[in-house]
CSV table of C-alpha atoms in Angstrom, one decimal:
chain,number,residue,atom,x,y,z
X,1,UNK,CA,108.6,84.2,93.9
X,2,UNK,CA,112.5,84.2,93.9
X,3,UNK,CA,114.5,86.5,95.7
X,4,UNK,CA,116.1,89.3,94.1
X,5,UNK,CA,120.0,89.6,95.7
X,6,UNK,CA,120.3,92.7,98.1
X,7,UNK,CA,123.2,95.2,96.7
X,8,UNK,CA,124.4,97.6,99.4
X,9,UNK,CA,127.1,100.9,98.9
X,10,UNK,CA,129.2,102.3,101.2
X,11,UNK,CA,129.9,105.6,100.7
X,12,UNK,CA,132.4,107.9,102.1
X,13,UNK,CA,132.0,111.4,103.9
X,14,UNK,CA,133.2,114.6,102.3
X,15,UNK,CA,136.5,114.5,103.5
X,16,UNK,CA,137.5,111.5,102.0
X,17,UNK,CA,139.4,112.0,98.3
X,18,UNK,CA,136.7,109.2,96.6
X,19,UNK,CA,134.2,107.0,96.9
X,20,UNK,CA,134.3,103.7,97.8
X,21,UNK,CA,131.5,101.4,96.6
X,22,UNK,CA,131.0,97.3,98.2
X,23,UNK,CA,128.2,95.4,96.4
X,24,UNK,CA,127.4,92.1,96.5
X,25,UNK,CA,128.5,89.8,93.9
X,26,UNK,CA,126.6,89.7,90.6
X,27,UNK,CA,126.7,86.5,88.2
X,28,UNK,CA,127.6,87.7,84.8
X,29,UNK,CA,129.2,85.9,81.7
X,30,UNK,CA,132.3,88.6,82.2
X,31,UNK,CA,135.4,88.7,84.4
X,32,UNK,CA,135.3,86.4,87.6
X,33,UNK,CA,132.8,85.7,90.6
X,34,UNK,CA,133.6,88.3,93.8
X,35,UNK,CA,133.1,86.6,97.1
X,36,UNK,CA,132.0,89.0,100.3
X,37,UNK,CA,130.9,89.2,103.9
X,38,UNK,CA,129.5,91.7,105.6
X,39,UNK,CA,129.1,91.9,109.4
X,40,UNK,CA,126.9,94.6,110.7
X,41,UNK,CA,128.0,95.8,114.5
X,42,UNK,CA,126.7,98.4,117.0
X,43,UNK,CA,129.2,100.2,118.8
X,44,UNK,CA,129.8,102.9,121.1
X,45,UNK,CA,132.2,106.2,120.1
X,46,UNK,CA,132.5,108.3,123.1
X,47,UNK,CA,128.6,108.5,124.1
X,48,UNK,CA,126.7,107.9,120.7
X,49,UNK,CA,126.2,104.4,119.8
X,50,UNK,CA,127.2,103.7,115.3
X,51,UNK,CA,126.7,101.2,113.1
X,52,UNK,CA,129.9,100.1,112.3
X,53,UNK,CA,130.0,97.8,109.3
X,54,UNK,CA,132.8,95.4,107.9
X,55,UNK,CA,133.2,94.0,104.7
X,56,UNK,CA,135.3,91.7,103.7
X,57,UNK,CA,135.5,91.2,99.3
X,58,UNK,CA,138.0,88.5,97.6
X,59,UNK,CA,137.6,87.1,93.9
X,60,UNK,CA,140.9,86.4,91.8
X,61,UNK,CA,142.8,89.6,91.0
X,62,UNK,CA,141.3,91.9,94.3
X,63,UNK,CA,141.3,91.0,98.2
X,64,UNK,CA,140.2,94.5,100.3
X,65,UNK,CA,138.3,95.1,103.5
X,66,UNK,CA,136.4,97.6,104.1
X,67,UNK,CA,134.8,99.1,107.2
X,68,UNK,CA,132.5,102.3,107.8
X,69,UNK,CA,131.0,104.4,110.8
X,70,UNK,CA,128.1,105.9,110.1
X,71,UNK,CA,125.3,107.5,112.2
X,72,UNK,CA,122.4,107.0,110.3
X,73,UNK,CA,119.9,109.7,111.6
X,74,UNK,CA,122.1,112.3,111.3
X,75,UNK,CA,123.6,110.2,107.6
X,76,UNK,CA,127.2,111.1,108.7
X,77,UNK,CA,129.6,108.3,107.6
X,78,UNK,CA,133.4,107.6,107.2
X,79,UNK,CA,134.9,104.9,105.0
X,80,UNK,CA,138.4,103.0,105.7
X,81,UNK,CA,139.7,100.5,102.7
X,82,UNK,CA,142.2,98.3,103.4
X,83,UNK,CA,143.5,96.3,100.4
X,84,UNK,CA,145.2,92.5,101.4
X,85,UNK,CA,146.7,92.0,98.4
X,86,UNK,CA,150.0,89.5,98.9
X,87,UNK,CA,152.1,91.6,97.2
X,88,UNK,CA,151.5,94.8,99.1
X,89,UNK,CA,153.5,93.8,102.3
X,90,UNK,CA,154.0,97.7,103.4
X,91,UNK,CA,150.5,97.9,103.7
X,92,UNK,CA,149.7,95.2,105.7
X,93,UNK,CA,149.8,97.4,108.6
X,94,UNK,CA,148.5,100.7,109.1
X,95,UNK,CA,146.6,103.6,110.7
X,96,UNK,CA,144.0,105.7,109.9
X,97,UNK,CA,142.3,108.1,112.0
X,98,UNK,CA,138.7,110.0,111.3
X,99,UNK,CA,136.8,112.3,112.9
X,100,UNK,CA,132.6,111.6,113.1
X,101,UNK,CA,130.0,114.2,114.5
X,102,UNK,CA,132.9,115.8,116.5
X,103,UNK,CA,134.5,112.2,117.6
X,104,UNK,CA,138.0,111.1,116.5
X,105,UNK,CA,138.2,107.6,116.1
X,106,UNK,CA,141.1,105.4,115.3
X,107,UNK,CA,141.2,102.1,113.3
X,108,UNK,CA,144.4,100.1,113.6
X,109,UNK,CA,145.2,96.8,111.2
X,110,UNK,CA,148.1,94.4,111.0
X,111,UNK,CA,147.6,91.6,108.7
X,112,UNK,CA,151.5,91.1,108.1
X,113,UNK,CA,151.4,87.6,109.7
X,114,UNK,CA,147.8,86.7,108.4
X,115,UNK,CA,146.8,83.2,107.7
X,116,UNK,CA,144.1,82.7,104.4
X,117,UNK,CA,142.1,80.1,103.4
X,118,UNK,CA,139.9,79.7,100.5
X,119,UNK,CA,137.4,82.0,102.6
X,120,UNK,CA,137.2,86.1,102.3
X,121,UNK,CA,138.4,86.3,105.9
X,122,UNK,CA,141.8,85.7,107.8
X,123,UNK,CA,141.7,82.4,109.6
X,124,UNK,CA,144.8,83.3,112.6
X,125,UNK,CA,147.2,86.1,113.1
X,126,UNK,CA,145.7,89.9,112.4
X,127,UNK,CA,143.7,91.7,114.1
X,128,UNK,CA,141.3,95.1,113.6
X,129,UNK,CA,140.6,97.7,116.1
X,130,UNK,CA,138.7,100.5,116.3
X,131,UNK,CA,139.6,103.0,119.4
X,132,UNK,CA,137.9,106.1,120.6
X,133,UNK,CA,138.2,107.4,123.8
X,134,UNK,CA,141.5,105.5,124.4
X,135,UNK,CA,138.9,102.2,124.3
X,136,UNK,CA,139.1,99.4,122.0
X,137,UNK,CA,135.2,99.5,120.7
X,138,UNK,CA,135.5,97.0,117.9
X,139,UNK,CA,138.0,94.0,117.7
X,140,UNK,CA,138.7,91.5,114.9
X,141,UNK,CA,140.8,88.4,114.7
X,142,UNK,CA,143.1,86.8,117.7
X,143,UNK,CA,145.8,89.2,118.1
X,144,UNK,CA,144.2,91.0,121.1
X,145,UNK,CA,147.1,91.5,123.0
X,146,UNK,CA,148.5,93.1,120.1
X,147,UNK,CA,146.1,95.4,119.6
X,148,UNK,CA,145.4,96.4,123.6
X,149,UNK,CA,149.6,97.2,122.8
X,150,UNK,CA,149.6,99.1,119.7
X,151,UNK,CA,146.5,100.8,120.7
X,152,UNK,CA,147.8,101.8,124.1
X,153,UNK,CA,143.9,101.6,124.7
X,154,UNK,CA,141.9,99.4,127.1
X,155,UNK,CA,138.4,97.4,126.1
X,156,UNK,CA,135.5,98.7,126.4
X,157,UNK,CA,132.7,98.8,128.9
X,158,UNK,CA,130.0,98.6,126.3
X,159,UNK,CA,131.1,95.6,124.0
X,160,UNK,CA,130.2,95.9,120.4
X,161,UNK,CA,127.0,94.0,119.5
X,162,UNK,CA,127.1,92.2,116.1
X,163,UNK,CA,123.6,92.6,114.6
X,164,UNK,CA,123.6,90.6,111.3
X,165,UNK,CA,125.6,89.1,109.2
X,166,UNK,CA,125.1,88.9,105.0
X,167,UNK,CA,127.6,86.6,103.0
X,168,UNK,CA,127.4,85.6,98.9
X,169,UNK,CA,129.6,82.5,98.2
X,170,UNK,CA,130.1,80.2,94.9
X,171,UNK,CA,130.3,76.7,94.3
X,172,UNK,CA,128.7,73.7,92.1
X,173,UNK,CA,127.7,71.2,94.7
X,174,UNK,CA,128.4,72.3,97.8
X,175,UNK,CA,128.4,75.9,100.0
X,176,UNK,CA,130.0,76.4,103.9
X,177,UNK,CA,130.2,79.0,106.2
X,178,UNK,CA,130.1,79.6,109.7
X,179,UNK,CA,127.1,81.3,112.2
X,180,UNK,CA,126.9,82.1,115.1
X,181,UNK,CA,124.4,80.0,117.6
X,182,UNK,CA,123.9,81.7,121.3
X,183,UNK,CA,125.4,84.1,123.4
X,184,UNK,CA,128.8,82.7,123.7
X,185,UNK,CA,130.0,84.4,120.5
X,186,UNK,CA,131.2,80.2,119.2
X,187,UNK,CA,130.5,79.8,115.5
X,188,UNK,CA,129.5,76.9,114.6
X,189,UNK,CA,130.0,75.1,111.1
X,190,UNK,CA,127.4,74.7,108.3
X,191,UNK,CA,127.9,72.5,105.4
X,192,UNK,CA,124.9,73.1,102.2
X,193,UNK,CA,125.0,69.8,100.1
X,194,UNK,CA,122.8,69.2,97.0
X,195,UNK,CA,122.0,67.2,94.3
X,196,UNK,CA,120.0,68.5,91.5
X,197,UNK,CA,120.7,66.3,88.5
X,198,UNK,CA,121.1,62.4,88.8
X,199,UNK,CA,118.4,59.3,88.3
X,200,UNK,CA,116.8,60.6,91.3
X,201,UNK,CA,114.9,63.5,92.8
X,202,UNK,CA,116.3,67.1,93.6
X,203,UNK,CA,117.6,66.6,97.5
X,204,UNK,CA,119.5,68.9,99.8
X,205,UNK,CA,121.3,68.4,103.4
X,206,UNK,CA,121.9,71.1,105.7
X,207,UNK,CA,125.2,69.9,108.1
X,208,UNK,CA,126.1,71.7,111.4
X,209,UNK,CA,129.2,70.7,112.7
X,210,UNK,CA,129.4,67.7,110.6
X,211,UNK,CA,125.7,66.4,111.5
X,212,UNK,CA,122.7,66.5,108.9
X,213,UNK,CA,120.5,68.9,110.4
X,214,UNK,CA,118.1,69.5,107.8
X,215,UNK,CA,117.4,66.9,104.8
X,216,UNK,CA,114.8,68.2,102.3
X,217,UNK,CA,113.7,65.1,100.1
X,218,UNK,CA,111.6,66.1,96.6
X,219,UNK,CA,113.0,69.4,96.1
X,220,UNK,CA,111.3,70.5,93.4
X,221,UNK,CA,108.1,70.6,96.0
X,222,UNK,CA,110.0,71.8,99.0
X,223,UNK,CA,112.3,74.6,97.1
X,224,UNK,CA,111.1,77.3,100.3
X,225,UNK,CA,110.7,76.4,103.7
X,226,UNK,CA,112.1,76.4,107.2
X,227,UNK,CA,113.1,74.0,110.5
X,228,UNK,CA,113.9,74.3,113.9
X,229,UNK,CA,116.8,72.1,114.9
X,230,UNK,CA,118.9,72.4,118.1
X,231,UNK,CA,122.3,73.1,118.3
X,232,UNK,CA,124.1,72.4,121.9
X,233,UNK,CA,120.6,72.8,123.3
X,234,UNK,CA,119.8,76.6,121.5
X,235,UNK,CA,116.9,76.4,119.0
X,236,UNK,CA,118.3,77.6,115.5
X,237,UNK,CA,115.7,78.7,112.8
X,238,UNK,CA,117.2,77.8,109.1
X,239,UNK,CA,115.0,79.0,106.0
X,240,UNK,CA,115.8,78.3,102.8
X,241,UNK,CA,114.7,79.4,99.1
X,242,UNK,CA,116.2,77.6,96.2
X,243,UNK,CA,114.0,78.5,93.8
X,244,UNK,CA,116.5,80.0,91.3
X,245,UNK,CA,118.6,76.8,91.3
X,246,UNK,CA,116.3,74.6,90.3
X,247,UNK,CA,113.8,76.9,87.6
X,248,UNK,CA,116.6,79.2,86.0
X,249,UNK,CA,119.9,78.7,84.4
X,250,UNK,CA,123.0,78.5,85.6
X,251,UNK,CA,124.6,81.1,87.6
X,252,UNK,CA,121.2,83.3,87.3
X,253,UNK,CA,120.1,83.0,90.3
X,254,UNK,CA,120.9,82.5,93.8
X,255,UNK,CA,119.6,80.3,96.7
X,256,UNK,CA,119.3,82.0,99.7
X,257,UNK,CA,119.8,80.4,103.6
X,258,UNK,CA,119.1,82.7,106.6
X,259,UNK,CA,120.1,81.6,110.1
X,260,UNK,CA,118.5,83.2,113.3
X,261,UNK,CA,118.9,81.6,117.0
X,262,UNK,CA,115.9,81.9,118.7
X,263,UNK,CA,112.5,80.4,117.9
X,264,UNK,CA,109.3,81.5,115.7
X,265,UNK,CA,106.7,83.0,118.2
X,266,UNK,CA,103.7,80.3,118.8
X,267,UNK,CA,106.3,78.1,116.3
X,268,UNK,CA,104.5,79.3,113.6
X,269,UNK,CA,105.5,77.8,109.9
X,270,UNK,CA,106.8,80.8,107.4
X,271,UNK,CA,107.7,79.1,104.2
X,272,UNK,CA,108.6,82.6,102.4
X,273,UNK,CA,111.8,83.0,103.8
X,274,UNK,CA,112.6,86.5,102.5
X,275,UNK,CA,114.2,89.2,104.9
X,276,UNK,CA,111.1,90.9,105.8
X,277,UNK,CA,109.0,88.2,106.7
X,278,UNK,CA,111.7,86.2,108.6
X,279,UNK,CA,112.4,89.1,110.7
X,280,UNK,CA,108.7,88.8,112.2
X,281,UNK,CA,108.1,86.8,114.9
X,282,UNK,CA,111.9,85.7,115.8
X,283,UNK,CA,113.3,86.7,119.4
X,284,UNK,CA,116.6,87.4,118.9
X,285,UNK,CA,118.2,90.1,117.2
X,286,UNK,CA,121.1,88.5,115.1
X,287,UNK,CA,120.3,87.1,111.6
X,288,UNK,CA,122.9,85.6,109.0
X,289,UNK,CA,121.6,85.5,105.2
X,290,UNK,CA,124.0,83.7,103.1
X,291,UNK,CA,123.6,83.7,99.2
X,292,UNK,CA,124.1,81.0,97.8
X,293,UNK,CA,125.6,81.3,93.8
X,294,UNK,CA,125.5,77.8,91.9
X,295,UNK,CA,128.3,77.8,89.1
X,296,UNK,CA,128.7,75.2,86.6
């Protein structure tokens, strides 16, 4: 069974002047691939803990991030768009301030001296901060000092917890990204090599910091499936499903990878690696699903 690709919306609350909708890419014959990430926090405003949830969306004529706070019992939500396009310099820093359930919240940005790579994310020099209660809740990118400053706020007791993390990249031969892998908050890289055409047999090879972790021989047989391999002594579970790469056309489908630290209970085997199964059994509570769109 292949994996249908999970489209999510982000709507605004009421006193916003429009809605803002984030989906993840769609591969279509028209206009050009749109990369995203979305990382899914916990944080706490004041005395109420909210999932806060950034995404970041690039393809060639749009780069914007955008972040929301939402409470979801009560379905109260805010929405903050940032666009990072190069030629919008006077908006590469800014302010905006919401109010949620009776909370005011702040989110400061400066991407003004932000470094880019191919990747929807800064690499060096920005930061993001969201501040309630004159404490920084949520903090992204390496200008901390910066932010403590511009904030005039301190960090706070109860750290953010980053829950999962949901990326859709495109490439031909070859797909990267980065995951976390214990509780020191390093990511560590992972490198998705394949060969589908040739003299030989389908074959894939799974790298983590530059070592084959994972290499899946016959892949016309072994298209779903997961290991255990350990990275600086923490067990990480990797599950694939390629299905769509190798049994429909180009660009129709798209492999997906989910990485989760931790290990299956009674190392049970779960070759179905879809979102709700791979969530049984695991003890830990962060999970990255990358999708994975081949192009030709």
């Amino acid at each position: 069974m292949a994996l249908e690709a999970a489209t999510f919306s982000i709507p605004t609350s009421s006193s916003s002047s429009s809605n803002e909708k984030v989906s993840e890419p769609q591969t279509t014959s028209k206009g050009a691939p749109q990369c995203s990430v979305t990382c899914v926090y916990q944080a706490k405003l004041a005395d109420m803990y909210y999932i806060v949830s950034v995404t970041w969306c690039k393809n060639l004529t749009s780069h914007a991030l955008s972040i929301t706070v939402e409470n979801p019992p009560q379905e109260n939500r805010y929405t903050c768009k940032i666009d990072l396009k190069a030629w919008q310099f006077w908006g590469k820093k800014g302010l905006k301030s919401f109010e949620i359930d009776g909370t005011r919240a702040d989110i400061f940005w400066d991407f003004r001296q932000a470094k880019f790579t191919s990747a929807t994310e800064p690499c060096s020099d920005y930061y993001v901060a969201l501040v309630s209660n004159e404490e920084v809740v949520l903090l992204l990118g390496d200008l901390k000092k910066d932010a403590f400053k511009r904030a005039r706020s301190r960090p706070s007791l109860d750290e953010a917890t980053l829950l999962h993390k949901k990326e859709s990249v495109y490439g031909k031969k070859m797909f990267s990204t980065r995951t976390m892998v214990g509780t020191d908050h390093k990511e560590h890289e992972i490198v998705i090599e394949n060969s589908l055409s040739g003299p030989g047999d389908p074959e894939m090879n799974i790298r983590v910091d530059g070592a084959v972790a994972v290499r899946i021989m016959n892949l016309n047989w072994r298209f779903r499936g997961n290991e255990t391999v350990m990275v600086n002594n923490v067990p990480l579970q990797i599950f694939w499903d390629v299905h769509d790469w190798l049994f429909s056309g180009p660009g129709s489908g798209q492999g997906l990878f989910i990485f989760k630290p931790g290990k299956l209970d009674g190392e049970s085997n779960n070759s179905n690696p879809d979102e709700r199964n791979c969530s049984d059994g695991i003890i830990t509570e962060f999970s990255h699903f990358l999708y994975a769109w081949k192009t030709e």
